[in-house]
mmCIF file of C-alpha atoms in Angstrom:
data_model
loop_
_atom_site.group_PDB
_atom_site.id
_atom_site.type_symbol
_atom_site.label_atom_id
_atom_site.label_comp_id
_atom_site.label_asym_id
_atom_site.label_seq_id
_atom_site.Cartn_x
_atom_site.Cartn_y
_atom_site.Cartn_z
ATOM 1 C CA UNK A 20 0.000 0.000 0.000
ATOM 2 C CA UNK A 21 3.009 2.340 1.340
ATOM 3 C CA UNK A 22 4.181 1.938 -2.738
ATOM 4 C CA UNK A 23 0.597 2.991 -3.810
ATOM 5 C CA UNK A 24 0.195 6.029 -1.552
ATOM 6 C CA UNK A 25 4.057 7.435 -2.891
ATOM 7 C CA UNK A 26 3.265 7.046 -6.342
ATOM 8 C CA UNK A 27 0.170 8.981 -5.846
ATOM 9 C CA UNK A 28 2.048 11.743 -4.177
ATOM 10 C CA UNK A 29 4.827 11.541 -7.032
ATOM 11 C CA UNK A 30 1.826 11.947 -9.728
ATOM 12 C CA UNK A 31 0.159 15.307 -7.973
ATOM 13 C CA UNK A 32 3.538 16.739 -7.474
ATOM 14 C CA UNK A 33 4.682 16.737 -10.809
ATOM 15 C CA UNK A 34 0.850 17.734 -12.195
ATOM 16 C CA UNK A 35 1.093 20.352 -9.286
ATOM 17 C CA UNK A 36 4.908 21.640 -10.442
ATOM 18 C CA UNK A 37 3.641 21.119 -14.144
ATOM 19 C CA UNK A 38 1.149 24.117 -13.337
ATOM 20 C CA UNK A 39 3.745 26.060 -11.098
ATOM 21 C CA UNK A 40 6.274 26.129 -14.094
ATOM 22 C CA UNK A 41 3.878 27.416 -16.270
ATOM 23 C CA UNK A 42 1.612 29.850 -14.033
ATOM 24 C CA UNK A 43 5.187 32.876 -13.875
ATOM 25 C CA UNK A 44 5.612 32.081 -17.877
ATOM 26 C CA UNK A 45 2.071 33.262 -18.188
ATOM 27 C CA UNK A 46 3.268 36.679 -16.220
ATOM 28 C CA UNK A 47 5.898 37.239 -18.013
ATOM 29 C CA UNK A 48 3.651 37.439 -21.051
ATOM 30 C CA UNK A 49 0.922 39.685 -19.618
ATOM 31 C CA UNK A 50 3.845 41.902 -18.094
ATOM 32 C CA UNK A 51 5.298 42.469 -21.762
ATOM 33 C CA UNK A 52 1.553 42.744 -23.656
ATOM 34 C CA UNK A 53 0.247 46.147 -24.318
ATOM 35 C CA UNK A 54 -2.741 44.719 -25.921
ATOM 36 C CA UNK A 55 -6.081 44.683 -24.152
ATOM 37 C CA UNK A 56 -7.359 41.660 -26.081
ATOM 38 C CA UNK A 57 -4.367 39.870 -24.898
ATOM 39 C CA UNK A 58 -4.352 40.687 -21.222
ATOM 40 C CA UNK A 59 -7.704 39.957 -20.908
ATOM 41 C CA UNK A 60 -7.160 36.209 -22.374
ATOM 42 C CA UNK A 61 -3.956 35.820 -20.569
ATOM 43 C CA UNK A 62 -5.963 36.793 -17.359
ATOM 44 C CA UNK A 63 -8.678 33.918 -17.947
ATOM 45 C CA UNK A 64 -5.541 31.163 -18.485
ATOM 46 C CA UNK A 65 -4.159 32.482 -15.454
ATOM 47 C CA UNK A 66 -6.517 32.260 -13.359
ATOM 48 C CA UNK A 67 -7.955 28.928 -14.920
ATOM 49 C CA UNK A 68 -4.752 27.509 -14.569
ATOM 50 C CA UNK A 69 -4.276 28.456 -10.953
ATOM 51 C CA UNK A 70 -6.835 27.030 -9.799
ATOM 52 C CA UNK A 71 -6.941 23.838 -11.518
ATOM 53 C CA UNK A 72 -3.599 23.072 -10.074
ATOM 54 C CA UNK A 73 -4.236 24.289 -6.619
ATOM 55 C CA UNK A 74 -6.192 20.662 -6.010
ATOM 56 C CA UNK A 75 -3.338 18.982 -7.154
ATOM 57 C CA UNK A 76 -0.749 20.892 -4.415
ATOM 58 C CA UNK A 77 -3.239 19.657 -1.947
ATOM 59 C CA UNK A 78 -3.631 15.801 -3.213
ATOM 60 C CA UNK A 79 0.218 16.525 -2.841
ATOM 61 C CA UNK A 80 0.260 17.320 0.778
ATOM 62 C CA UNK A 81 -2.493 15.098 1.532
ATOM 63 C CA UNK A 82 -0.581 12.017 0.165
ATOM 64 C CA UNK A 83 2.761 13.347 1.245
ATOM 65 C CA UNK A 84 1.411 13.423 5.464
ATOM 66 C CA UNK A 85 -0.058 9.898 4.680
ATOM 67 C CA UNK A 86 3.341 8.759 4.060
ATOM 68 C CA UNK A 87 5.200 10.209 6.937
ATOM 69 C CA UNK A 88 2.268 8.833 8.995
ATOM 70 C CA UNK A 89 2.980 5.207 8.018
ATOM 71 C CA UNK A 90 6.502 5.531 7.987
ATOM 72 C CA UNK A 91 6.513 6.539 11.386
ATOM 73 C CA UNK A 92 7.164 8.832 14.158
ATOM 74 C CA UNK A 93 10.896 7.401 14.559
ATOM 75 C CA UNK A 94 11.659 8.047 11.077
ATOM 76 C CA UNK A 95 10.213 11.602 10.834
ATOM 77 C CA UNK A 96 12.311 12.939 13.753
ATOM 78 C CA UNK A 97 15.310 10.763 12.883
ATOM 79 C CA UNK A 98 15.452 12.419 9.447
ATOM 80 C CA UNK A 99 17.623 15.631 8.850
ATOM 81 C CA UNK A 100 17.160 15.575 5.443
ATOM 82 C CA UNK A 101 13.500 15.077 5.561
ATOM 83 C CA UNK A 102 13.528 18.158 7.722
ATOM 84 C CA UNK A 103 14.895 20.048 5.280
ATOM 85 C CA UNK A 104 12.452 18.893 2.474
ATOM 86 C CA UNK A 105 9.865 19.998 4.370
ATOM 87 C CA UNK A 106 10.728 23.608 5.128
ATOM 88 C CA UNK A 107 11.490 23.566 0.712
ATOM 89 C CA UNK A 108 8.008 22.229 0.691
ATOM 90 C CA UNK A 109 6.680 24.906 2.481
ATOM 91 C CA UNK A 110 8.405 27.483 0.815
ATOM 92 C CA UNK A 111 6.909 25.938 -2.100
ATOM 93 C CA UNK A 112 3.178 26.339 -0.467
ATOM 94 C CA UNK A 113 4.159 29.651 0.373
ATOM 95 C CA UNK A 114 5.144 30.745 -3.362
ATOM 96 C CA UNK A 115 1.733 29.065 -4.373
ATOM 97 C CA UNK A 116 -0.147 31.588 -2.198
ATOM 98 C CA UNK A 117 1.682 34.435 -3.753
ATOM 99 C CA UNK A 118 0.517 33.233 -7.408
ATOM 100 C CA UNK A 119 -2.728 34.389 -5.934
ATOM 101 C CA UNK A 120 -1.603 37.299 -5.257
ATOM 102 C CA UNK A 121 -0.169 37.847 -8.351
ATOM 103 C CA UNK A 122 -3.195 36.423 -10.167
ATOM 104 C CA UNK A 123 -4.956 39.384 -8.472
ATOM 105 C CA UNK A 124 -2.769 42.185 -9.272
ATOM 106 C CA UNK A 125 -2.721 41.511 -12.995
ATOM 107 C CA UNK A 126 -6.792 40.905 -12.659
ATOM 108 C CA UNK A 127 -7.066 44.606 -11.370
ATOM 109 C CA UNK A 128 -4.282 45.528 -14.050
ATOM 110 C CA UNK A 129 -1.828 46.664 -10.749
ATOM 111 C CA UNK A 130 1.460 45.118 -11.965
ATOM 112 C CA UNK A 131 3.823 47.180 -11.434
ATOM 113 C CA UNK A 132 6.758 44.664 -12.123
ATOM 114 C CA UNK A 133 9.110 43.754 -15.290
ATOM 115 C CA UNK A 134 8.927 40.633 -17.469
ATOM 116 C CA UNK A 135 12.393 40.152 -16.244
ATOM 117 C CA UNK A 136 11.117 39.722 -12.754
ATOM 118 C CA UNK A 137 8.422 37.258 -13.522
ATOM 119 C CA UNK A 138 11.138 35.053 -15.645
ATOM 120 C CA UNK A 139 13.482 34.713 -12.670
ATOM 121 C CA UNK A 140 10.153 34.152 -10.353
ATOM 122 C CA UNK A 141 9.535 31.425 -12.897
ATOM 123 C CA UNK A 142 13.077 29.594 -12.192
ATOM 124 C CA UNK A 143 12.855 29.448 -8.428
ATOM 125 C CA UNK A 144 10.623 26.791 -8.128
ATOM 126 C CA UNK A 145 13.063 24.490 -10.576
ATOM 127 C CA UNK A 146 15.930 24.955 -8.124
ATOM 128 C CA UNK A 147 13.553 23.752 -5.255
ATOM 129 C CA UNK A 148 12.301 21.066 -7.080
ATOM 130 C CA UNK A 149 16.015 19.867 -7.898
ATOM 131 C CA UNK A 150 17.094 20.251 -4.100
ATOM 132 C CA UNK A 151 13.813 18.378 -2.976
ATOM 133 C CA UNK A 152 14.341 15.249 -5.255
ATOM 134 C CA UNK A 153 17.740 15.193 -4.531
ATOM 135 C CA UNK A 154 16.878 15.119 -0.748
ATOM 136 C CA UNK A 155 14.251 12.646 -0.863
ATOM 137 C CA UNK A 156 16.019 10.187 -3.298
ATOM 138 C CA UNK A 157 19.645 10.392 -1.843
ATOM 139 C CA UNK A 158 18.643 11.620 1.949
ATOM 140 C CA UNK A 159 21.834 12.781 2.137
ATOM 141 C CA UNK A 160 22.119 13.487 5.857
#
């Protein structure tokens, strides 16, 4: 069952991180239009694609607690590196809620920020996923 439960939380990850790549790439196309017709479509992908991924952090989560539950109390305080998965985790949580933010800045047309700002926004997540699979597939500490 454990096998069942960590393939589930693999899946929603990488639909979750699928939509968290893509939601800043969106930005950085509505911060560069000047075209009305264009910011108004990029607004309805945004904020369709926002929250159609937002279940899938949660499955993530959900499925993610299930397996430190069966794996046991032991093995959650034992682990350093699981420790520091889970504060990367959060961050990742964390820059989630900002997208909404974000998504409601460029509804009410207040963006004040560059298309340069939204393409580094965009690569932050990468580096966290990289760090997070390393950590859970190596546990290096």
């Amino acid at each position: 069952m454990i096998l069942w439960i960590k393939a589930l939380h693999i899946i929603f990850m990488v639909a979750w991180f699928a939509g968290i790549f893509y939601f800043p790439r969106l930005l950085v196309y509505h911060a560069q239009s000047n075209e009305s017709s264009v910011m108004a479509q990029l607004k309805v992908m945004e904020r369709r694609l926002l929250f159609f991924i937002t279940p899938f952090a949660i499955l993530t989560a959900v499925f993610g607690v299930w397996l430190a539950y069966l794996y046991g109390w032991q093995w959650f305080v034992s682990s350093a590196w699981f420790h520091t998965k889970l504060l990367l985790v959060l961050i990742l949580y964390i820059y989630h809620i900002y997208c909404f933010k974000l998504l409601k800045i460029f509804k009410n047309d207040k963006n004040k920020r560059s298309a340069r700002f939204y393409r580094v926004l965009n690569e932050m997540p990468v580096f966290i996923l990289f760090a997070v699979v390393i950590l859970a597939v190596v546990k290096p500490y």
